[in-house]
Tab-separated table of C-alpha atoms in Angstrom:
chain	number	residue	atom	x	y	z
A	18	UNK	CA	20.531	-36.520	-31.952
A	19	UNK	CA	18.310	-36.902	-29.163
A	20	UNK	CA	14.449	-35.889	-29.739
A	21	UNK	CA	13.186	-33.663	-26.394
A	22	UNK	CA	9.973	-31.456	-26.399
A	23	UNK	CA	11.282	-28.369	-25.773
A	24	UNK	CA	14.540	-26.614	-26.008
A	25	UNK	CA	14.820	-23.071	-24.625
A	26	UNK	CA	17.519	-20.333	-25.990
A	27	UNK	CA	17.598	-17.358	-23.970
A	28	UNK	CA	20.356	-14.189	-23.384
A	29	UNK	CA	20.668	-14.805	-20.198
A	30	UNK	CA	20.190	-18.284	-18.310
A	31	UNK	CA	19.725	-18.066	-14.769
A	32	UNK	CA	19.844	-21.325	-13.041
A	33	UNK	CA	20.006	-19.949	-9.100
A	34	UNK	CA	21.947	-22.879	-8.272
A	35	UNK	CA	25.101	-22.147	-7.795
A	36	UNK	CA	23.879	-18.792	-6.289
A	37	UNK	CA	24.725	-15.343	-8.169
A	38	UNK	CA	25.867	-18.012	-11.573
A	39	UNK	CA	24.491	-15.945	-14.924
A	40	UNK	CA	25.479	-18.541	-18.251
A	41	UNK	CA	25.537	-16.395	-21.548
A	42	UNK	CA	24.116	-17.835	-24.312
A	43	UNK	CA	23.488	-21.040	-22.720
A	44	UNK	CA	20.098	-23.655	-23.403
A	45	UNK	CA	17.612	-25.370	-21.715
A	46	UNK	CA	16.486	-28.615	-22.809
A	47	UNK	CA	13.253	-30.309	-21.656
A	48	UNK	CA	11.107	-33.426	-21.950
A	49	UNK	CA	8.535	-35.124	-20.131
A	50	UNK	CA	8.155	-31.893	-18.121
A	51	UNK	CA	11.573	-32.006	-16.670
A	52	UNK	CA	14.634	-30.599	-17.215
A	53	UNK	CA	17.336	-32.771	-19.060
A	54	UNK	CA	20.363	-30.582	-19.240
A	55	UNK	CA	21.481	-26.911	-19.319
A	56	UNK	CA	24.466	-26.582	-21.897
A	57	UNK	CA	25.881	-23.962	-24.407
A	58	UNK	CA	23.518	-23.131	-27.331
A	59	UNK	CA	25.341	-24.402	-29.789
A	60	UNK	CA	25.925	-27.971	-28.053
A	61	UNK	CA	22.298	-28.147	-27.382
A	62	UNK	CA	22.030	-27.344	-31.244
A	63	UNK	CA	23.752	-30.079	-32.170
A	64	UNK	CA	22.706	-32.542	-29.539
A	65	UNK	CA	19.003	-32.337	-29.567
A	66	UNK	CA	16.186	-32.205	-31.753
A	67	UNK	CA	13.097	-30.283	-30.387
A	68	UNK	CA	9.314	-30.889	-30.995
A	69	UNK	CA	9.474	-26.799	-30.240
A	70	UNK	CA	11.973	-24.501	-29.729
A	71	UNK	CA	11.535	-20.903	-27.557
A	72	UNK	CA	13.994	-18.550	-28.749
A	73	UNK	CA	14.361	-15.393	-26.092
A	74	UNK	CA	17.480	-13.121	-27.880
A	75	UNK	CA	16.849	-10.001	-24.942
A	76	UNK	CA	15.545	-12.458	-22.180
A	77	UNK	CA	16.148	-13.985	-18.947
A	78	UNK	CA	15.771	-17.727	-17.935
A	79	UNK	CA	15.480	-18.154	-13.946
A	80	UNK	CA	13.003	-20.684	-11.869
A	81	UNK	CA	9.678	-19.654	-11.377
A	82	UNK	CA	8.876	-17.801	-7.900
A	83	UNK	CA	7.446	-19.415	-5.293
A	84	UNK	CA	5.339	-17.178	-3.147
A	85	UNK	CA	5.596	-18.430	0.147
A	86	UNK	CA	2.515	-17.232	1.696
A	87	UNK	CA	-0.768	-15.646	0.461
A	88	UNK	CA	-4.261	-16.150	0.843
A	89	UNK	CA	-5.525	-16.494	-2.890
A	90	UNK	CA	-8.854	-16.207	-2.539
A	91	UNK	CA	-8.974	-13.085	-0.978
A	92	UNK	CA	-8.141	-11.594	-4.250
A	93	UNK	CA	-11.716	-10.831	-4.427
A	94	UNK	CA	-10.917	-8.544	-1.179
A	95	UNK	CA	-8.804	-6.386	-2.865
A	96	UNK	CA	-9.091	-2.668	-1.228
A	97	UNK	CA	-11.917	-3.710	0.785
A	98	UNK	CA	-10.809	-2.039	3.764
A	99	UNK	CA	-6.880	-0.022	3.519
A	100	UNK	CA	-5.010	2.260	5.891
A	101	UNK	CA	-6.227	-0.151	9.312
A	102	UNK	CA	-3.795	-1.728	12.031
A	103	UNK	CA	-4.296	-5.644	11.853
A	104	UNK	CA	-6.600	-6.874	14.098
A	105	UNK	CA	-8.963	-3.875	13.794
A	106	UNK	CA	-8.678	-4.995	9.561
A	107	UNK	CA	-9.240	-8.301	10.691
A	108	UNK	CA	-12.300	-8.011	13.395
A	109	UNK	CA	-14.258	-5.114	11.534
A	110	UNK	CA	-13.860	-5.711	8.097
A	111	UNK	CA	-12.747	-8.794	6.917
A	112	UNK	CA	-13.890	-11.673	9.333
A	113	UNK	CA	-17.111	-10.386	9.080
A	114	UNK	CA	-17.087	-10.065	5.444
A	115	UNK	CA	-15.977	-13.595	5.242
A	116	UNK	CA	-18.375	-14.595	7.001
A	117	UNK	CA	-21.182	-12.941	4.099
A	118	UNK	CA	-19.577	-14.235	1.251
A	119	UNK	CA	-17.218	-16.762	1.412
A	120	UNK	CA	-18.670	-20.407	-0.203
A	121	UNK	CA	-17.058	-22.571	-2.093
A	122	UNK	CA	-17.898	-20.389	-5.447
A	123	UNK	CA	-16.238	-17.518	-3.684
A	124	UNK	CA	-12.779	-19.808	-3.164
A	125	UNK	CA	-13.282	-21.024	-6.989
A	126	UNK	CA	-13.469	-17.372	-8.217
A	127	UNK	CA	-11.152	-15.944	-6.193
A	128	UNK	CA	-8.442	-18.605	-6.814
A	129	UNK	CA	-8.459	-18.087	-10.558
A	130	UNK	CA	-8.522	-14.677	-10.408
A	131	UNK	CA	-5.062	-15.065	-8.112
A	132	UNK	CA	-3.909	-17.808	-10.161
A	133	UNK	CA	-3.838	-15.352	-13.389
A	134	UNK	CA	-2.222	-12.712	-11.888
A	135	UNK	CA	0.488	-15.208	-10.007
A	136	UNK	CA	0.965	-16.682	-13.678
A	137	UNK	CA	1.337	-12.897	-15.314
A	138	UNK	CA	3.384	-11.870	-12.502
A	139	UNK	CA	6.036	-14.825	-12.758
A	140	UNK	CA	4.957	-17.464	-9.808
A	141	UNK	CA	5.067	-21.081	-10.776
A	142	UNK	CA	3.991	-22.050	-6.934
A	143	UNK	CA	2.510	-20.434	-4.267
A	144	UNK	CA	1.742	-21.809	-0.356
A	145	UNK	CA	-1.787	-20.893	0.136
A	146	UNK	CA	-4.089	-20.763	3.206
A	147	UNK	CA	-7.342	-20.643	3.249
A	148	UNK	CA	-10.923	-22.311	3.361
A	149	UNK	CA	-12.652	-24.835	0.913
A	150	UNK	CA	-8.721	-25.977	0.186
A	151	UNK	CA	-10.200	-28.934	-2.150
A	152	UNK	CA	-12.120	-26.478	-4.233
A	153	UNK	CA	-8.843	-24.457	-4.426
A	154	UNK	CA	-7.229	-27.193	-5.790
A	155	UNK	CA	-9.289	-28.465	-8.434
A	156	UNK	CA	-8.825	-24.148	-9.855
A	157	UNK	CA	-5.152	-24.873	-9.021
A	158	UNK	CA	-5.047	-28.604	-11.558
A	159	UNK	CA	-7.214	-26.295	-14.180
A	160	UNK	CA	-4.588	-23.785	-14.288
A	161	UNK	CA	-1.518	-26.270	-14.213
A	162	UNK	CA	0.092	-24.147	-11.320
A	163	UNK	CA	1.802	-25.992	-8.676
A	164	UNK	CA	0.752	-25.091	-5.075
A	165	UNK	CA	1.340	-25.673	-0.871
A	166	UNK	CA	-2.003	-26.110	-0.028
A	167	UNK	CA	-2.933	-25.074	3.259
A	168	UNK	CA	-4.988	-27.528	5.087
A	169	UNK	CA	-6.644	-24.643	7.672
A	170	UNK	CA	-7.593	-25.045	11.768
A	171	UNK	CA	-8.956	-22.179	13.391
A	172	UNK	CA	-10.690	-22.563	16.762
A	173	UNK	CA	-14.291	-20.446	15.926
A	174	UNK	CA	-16.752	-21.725	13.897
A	175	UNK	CA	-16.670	-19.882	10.259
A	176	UNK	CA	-18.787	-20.821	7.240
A	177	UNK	CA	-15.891	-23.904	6.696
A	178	UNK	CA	-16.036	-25.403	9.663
A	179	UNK	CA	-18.100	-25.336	13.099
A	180	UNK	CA	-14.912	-25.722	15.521
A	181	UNK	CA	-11.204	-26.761	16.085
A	182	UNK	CA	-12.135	-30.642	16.021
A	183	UNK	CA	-14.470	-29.847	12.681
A	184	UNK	CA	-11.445	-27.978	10.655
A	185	UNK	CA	-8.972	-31.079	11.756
A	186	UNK	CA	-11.651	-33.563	10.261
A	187	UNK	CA	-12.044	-31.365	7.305
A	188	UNK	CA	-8.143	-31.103	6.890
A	189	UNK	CA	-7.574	-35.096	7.275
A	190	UNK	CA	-9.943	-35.525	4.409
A	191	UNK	CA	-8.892	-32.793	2.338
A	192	UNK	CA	-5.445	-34.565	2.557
A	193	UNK	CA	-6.299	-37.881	1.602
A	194	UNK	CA	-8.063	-36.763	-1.390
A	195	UNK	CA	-5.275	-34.472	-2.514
A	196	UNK	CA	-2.132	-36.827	-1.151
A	197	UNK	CA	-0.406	-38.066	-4.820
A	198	UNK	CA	-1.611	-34.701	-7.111
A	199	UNK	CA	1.325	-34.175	-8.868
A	200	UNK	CA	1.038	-30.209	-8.248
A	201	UNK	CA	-0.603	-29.762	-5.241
A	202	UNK	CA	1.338	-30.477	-1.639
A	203	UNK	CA	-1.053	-30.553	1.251
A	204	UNK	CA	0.982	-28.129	4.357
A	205	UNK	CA	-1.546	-27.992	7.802
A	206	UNK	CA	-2.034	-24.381	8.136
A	207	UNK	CA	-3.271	-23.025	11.650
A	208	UNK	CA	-4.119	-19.819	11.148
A	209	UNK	CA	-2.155	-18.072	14.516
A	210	UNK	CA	-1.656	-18.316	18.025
A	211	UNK	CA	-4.208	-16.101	18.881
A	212	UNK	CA	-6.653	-18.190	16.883
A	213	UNK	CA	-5.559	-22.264	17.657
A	214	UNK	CA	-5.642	-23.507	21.194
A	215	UNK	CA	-3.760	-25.992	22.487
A	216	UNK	CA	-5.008	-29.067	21.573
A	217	UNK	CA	-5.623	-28.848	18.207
A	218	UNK	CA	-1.861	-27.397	18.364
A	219	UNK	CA	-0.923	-30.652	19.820
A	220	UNK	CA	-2.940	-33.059	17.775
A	221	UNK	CA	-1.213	-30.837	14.257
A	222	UNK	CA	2.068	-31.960	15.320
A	223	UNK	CA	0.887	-35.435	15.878
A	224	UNK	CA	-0.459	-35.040	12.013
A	225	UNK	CA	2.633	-33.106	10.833
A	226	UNK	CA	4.820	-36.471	12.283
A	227	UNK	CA	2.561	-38.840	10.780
A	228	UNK	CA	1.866	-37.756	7.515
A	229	UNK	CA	5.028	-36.099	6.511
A	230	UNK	CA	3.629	-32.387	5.922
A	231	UNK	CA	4.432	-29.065	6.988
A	232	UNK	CA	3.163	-26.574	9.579
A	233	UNK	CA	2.140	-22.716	7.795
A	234	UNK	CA	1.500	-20.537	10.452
A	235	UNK	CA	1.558	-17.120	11.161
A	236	UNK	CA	3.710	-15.919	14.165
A	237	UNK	CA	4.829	-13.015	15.497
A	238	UNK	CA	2.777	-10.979	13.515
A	239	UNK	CA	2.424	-7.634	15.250
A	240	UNK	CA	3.940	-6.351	19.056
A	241	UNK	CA	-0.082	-6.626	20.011
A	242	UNK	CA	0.136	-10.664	19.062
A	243	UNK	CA	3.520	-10.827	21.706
A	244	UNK	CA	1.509	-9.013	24.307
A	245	UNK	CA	-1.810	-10.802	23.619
A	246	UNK	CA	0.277	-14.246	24.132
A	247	UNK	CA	2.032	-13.098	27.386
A	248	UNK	CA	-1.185	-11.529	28.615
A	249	UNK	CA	-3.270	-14.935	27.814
A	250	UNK	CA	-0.504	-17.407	28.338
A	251	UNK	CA	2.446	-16.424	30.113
A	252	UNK	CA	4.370	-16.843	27.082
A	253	UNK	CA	5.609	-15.249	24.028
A	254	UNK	CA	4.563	-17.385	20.719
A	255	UNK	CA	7.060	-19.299	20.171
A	256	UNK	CA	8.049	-20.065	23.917
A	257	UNK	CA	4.471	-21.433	24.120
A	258	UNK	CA	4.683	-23.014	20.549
A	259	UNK	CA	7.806	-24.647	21.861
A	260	UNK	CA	6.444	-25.885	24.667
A	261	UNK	CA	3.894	-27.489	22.909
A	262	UNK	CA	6.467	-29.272	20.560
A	263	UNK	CA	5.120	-27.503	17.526
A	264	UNK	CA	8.382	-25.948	16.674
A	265	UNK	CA	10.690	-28.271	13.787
A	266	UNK	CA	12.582	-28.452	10.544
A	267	UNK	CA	8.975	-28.713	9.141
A	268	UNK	CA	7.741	-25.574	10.739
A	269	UNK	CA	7.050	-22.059	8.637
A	270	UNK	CA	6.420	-19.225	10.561
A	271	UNK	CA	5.111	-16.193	8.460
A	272	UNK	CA	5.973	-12.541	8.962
A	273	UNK	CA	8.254	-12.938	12.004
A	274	UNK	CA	8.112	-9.276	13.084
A	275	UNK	CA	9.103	-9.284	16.504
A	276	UNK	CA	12.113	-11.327	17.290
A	277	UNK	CA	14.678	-11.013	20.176
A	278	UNK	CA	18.109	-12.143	19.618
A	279	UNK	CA	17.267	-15.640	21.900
A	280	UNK	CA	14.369	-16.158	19.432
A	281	UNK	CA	16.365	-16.019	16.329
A	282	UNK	CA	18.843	-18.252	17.507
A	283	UNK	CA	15.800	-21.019	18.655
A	284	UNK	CA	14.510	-20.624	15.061
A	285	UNK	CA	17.960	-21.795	13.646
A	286	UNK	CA	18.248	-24.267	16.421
A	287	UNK	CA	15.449	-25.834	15.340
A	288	UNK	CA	15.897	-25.346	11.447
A	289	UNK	CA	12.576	-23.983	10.759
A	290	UNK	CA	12.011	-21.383	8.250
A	291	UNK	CA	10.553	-18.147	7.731
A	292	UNK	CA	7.918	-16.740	5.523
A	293	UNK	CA	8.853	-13.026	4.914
A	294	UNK	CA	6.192	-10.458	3.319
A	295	UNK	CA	7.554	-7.218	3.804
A	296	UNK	CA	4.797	-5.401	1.659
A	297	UNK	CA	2.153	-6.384	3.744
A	298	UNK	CA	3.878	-5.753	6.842
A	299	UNK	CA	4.407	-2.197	6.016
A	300	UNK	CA	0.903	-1.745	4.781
A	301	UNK	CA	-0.133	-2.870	8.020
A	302	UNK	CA	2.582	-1.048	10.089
A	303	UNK	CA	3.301	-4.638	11.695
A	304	UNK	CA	7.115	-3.944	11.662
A	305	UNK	CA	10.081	-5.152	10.407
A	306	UNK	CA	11.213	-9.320	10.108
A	307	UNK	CA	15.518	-8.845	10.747
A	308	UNK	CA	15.689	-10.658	7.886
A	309	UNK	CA	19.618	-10.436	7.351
A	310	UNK	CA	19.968	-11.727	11.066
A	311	UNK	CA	18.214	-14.731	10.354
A	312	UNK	CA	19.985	-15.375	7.493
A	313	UNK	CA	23.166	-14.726	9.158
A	314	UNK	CA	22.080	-17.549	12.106
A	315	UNK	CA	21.607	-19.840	9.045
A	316	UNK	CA	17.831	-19.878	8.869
A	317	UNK	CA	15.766	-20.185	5.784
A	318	UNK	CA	13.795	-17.516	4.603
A	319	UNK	CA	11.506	-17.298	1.801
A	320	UNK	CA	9.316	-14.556	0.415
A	321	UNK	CA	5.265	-14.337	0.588
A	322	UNK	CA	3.062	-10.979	-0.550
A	323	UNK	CA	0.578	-12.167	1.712
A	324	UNK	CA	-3.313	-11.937	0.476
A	325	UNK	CA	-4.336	-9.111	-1.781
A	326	UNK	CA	-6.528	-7.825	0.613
A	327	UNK	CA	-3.254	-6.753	2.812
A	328	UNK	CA	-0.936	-6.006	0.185
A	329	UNK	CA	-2.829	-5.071	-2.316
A	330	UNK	CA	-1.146	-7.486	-4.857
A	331	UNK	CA	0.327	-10.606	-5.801
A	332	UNK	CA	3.197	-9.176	-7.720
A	333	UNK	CA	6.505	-11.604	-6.223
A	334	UNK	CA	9.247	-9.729	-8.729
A	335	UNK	CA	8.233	-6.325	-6.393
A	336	UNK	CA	8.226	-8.403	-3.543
A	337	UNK	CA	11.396	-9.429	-4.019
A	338	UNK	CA	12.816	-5.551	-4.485
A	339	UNK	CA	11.045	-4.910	-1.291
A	340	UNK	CA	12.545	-7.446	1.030
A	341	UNK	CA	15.697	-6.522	0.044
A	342	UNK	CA	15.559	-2.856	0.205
A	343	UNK	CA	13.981	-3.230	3.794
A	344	UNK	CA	16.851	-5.496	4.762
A	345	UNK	CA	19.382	-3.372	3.990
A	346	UNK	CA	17.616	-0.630	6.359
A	347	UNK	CA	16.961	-2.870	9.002
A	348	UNK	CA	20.144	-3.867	9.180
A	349	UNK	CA	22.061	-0.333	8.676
A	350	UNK	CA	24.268	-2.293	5.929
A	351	UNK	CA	23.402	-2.067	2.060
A	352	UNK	CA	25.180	-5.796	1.547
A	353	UNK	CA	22.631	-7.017	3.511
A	354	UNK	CA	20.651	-9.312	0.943
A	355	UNK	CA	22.287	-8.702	-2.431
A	356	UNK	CA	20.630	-9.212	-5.208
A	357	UNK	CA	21.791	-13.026	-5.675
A	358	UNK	CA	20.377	-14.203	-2.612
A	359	UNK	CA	16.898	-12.110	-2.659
A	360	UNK	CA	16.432	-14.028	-5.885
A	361	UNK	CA	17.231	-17.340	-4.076
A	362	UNK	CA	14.750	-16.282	-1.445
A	363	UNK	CA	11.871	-15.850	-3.930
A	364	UNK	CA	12.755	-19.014	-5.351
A	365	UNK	CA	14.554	-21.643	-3.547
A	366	UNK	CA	13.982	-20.350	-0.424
A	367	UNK	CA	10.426	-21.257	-1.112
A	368	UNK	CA	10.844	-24.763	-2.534
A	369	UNK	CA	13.084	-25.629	0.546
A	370	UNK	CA	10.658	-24.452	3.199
A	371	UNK	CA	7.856	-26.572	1.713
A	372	UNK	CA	10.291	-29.256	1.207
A	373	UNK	CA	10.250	-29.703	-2.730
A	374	UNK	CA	13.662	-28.239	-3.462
A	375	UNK	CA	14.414	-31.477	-4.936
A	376	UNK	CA	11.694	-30.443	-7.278
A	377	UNK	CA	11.715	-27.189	-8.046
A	378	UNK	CA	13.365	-23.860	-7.324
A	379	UNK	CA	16.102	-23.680	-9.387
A	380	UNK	CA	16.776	-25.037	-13.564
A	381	UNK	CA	19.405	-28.162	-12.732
A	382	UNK	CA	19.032	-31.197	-14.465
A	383	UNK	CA	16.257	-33.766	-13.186
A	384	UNK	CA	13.838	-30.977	-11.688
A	385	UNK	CA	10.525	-30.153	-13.179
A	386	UNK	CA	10.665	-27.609	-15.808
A	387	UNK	CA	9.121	-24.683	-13.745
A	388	UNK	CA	10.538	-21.086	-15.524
A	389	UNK	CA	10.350	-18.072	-16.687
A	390	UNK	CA	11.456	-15.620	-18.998
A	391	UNK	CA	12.401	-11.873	-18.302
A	392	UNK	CA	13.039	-9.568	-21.591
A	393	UNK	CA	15.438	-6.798	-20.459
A	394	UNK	CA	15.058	-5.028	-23.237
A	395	UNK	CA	12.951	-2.922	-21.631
A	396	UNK	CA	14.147	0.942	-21.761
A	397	UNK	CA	14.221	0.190	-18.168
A	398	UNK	CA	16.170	-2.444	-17.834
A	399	UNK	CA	18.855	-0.847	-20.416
A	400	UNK	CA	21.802	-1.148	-20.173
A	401	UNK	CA	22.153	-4.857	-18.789
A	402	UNK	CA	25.987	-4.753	-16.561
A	403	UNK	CA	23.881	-7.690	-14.285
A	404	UNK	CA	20.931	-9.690	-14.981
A	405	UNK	CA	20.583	-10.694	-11.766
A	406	UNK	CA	20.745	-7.290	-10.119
A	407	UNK	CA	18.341	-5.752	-13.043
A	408	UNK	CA	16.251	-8.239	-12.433
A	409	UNK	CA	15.779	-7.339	-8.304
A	410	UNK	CA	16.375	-3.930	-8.343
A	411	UNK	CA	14.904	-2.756	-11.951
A	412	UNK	CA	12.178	-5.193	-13.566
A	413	UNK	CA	8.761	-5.067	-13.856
A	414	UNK	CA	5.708	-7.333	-13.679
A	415	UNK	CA	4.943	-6.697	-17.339
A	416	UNK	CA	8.662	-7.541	-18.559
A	417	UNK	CA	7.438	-11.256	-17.685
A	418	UNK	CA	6.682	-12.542	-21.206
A	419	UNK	CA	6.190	-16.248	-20.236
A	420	UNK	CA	5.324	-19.045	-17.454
A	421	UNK	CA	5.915	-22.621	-17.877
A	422	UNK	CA	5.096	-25.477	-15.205
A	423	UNK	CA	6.549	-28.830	-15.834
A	424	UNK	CA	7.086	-27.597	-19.179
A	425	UNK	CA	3.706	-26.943	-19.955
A	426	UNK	CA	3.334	-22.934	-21.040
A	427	UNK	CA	0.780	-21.150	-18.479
A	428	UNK	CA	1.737	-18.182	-20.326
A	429	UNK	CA	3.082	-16.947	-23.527
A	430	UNK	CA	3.978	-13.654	-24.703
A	431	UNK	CA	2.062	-12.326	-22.544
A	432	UNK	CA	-1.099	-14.221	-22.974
A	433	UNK	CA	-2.574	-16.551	-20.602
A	434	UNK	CA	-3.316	-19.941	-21.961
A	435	UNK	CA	-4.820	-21.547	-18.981
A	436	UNK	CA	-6.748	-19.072	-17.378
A	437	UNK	CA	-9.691	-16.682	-19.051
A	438	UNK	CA	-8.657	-13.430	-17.619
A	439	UNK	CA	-11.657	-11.422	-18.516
A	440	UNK	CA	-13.600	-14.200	-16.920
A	441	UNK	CA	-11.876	-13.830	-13.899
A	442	UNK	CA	-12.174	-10.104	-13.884
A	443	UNK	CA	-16.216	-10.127	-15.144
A	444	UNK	CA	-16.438	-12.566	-11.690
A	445	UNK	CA	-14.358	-10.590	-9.311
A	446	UNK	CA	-17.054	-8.072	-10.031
A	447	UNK	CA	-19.920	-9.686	-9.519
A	448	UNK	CA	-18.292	-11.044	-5.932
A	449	UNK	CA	-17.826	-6.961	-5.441
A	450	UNK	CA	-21.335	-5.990	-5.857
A	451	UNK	CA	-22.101	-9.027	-3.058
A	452	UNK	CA	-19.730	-7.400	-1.304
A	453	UNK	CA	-20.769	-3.553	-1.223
A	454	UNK	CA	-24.483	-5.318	-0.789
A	455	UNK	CA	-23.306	-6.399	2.829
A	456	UNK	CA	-20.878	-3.843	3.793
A	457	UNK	CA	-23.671	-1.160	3.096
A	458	UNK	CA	-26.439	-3.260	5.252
A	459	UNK	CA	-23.488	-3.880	7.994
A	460	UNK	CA	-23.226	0.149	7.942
A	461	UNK	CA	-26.481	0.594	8.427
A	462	UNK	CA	-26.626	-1.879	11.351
A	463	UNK	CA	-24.493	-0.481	13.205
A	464	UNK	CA	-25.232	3.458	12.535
């Protein structure tokens, strides 16, 4: 027999590679933090012996999500200001608001209070953008989540960073501190068109080529961002981000809203992928990413909730149910994203677009233990005629009993291990009473 550290026996295992594959009765065995073969229980009975074994009789095995896009931080934003069109939420409320609070205690505390609800609500790795990405990271190591770290340039001067040349500096030596963390993967993150000029633009892809790392940006946002761009530029977005040479294999464009026909075929051309957060897009009445046509042109799409502030939360499983729901209306077809392939979206889709799918994103043989486990039993997940399409179209958050990264448990039976949650919480309010503080002086300055 061969001694592992962990072998896992669940109902159901889930390994999202080969798509839409459920194994009955199968097992998971594990050591050094990656996975060393899935087999039938009773083979891995006889072939290993396990420092620990995880029996799950009415559970689910799959990958851990990987939320594609969010700004964690912003957690501590949460219902600050609802029920506005983007850049009005952006310009009166939350840029200004930023610009009060945010420090580098603010991105500690509002990371870990992200990072425990991303580990209750089944993510394993999320692509983040924001500022203070080094403090991020050390909350991100603490936690033993894995993470795209989003290396931030924004043109205007913000309590980060004083300008475009500032936030590059800032990014260059936020990456050579962080290059070779075993969870964390730098990604340069300009915030938007409307928000990077040109030459930083041009100098990011000079960085992306050099340094191996993808771009995070958000594009095609709203119809007001496509206007804005032709108005300022001549262009729409990604003409001009064409033009500039930004566009590549290494590109991910978030939300995605507005796209002609001629666009979606230049996204594919290129190979770039696609953030989707539907959630946040309908909160915001940003419209609708044609998700099943860019899957159909063979593009890559993954799935982001976006920041709390926009959403209003971090919960991936619901995420999931969303994008595919909306895809099946956008596209007038209800086999538009099956089940199958929305989970692929929230997982691999993910781990492709920030180029670790060697690593993670599915449970094969050789790549990092990152999982989770679903109990079913749930009287509303009963009966069980699909895993897969119970686990899209009918599970809950709380049916999430546990979170492992690299084969380390984040989670177990429902309790966070490497996060104090009622820390978190006892700091997200203190960070709200800052908050009311200056929104009730900036409503008095401007009665």
């Amino acid at each position: 027999m061969q001694d592992i550290d962990l072998l896992v026996q669940p109902r159901w295992l889930i390994p999202v590679q080969p798509e839409g594959l459920v194994l009955e009765h199968h097992a998971m065995a594990v050591r050094d933090g990656r996975i060393v073969a899935v087999l039938p229980a009773d083979e891995a009975v006889r072939q290993y012996r396990p420092a620990q074994s995880v029996e799950l009789p009415d559970h689910a095995l799959l990958p851990g999500f990987v939320n594609l896009h969010t700004h964690a931080a912003m957690s501590l934003m949460r219902g600050l200001a609802d029920d506005l069109p983007l850049m009005r939420w952006l310009n009166e409320h939350i840029w200004p608001a930023e610009a009060a609070a945010v420090s580098e205690a603010y991105v500690a505390d509002g990371t870990r209070l992200a990072c425990a609800e991303f580990i209750r609500s089944g993510q394993t790795c999320f692509n983040d953008m924001y500022f203070f990405p080094e403090t991020a990271a050390d909350v991100i190591n603490e936690t033993g989540m894995r993470a795209g770290l989003g290396l931030i340039v924004i043109d205007f001067p913000t309590v980060y960073a004083s300008d475009a040349d500032d936030y590059l500096h800032k990014a260059l030596a936020a990456h050579d501190r962080l290059k070779g963390a075993p969870h964390i993967h730098p990604v340069l993150a300009p915030h938007g068109p409307y928000t990077v000029s040109d030459a930083p633009l041009r100098k990011l892809r000079a960085y992306a080529n050099e340094l191996g790392l993808p771009i995070h940006m958000h594009v095609h946002e709203t119809a007001d961002e496509v206007q804005g761009q032709l108005a300022a530029t001549g262009q729409r977005p990604l003409e001009r981000l064409e033009a500039l040479d930004l566009l590549d294999s290494d590109f991910i464009a978030v939300h995605m809203t507005q796209l002609t026909d001629d666009e979606i075929a230049r996204v594919a051309r290129y190979g770039m992928h696609v953030a989707h957060c539907p959630q946040s897009n309908l909160k915001l009445a940003s419209g609708f990413c044609p998700v099943a046509k860019l899957l159909d042109a063979g593009v890559n799409v993954g799935i982001g909730t976006d920041g709390a502030a926009s959403n209003n939360d971090l919960d991936l499983l619901d995420e999931m149910r969303t994008a595919a729901m909306l895809a099946k209306a956008v596209a007038g077809q209800p086999s538009a994203v099956a089940a199958p392939r929305a989970l692929t979206m929230a997982t691999m889709g993910g781990a492709r677009a920030l180029g670790i799918a060697d690593e993670i994103g599915s449970l094969e043989a050789g790549k990092a233990a990152d999982f989770i486990a679903i109990d079913l039993s749930d009287i509303s997940t009963q009966p069980v005629y699909n895993p897969i399409a119970q686990i899209v179209y009918s599970a809950a958050r709380h049916q999430i009993t546990d979170t492992f990264v690299g084969g380390r448990a984040l989670m177990r039976r429902r309790q966070l291990l490497t996060v104090d949650g009622d820390a978190a919480v006892a700091s997200a309010a203190r960070w709200q009473e800052t908050l009311r503080t200056f929104m009730a002086h900036d409503r008095r300055d401007t009665a």
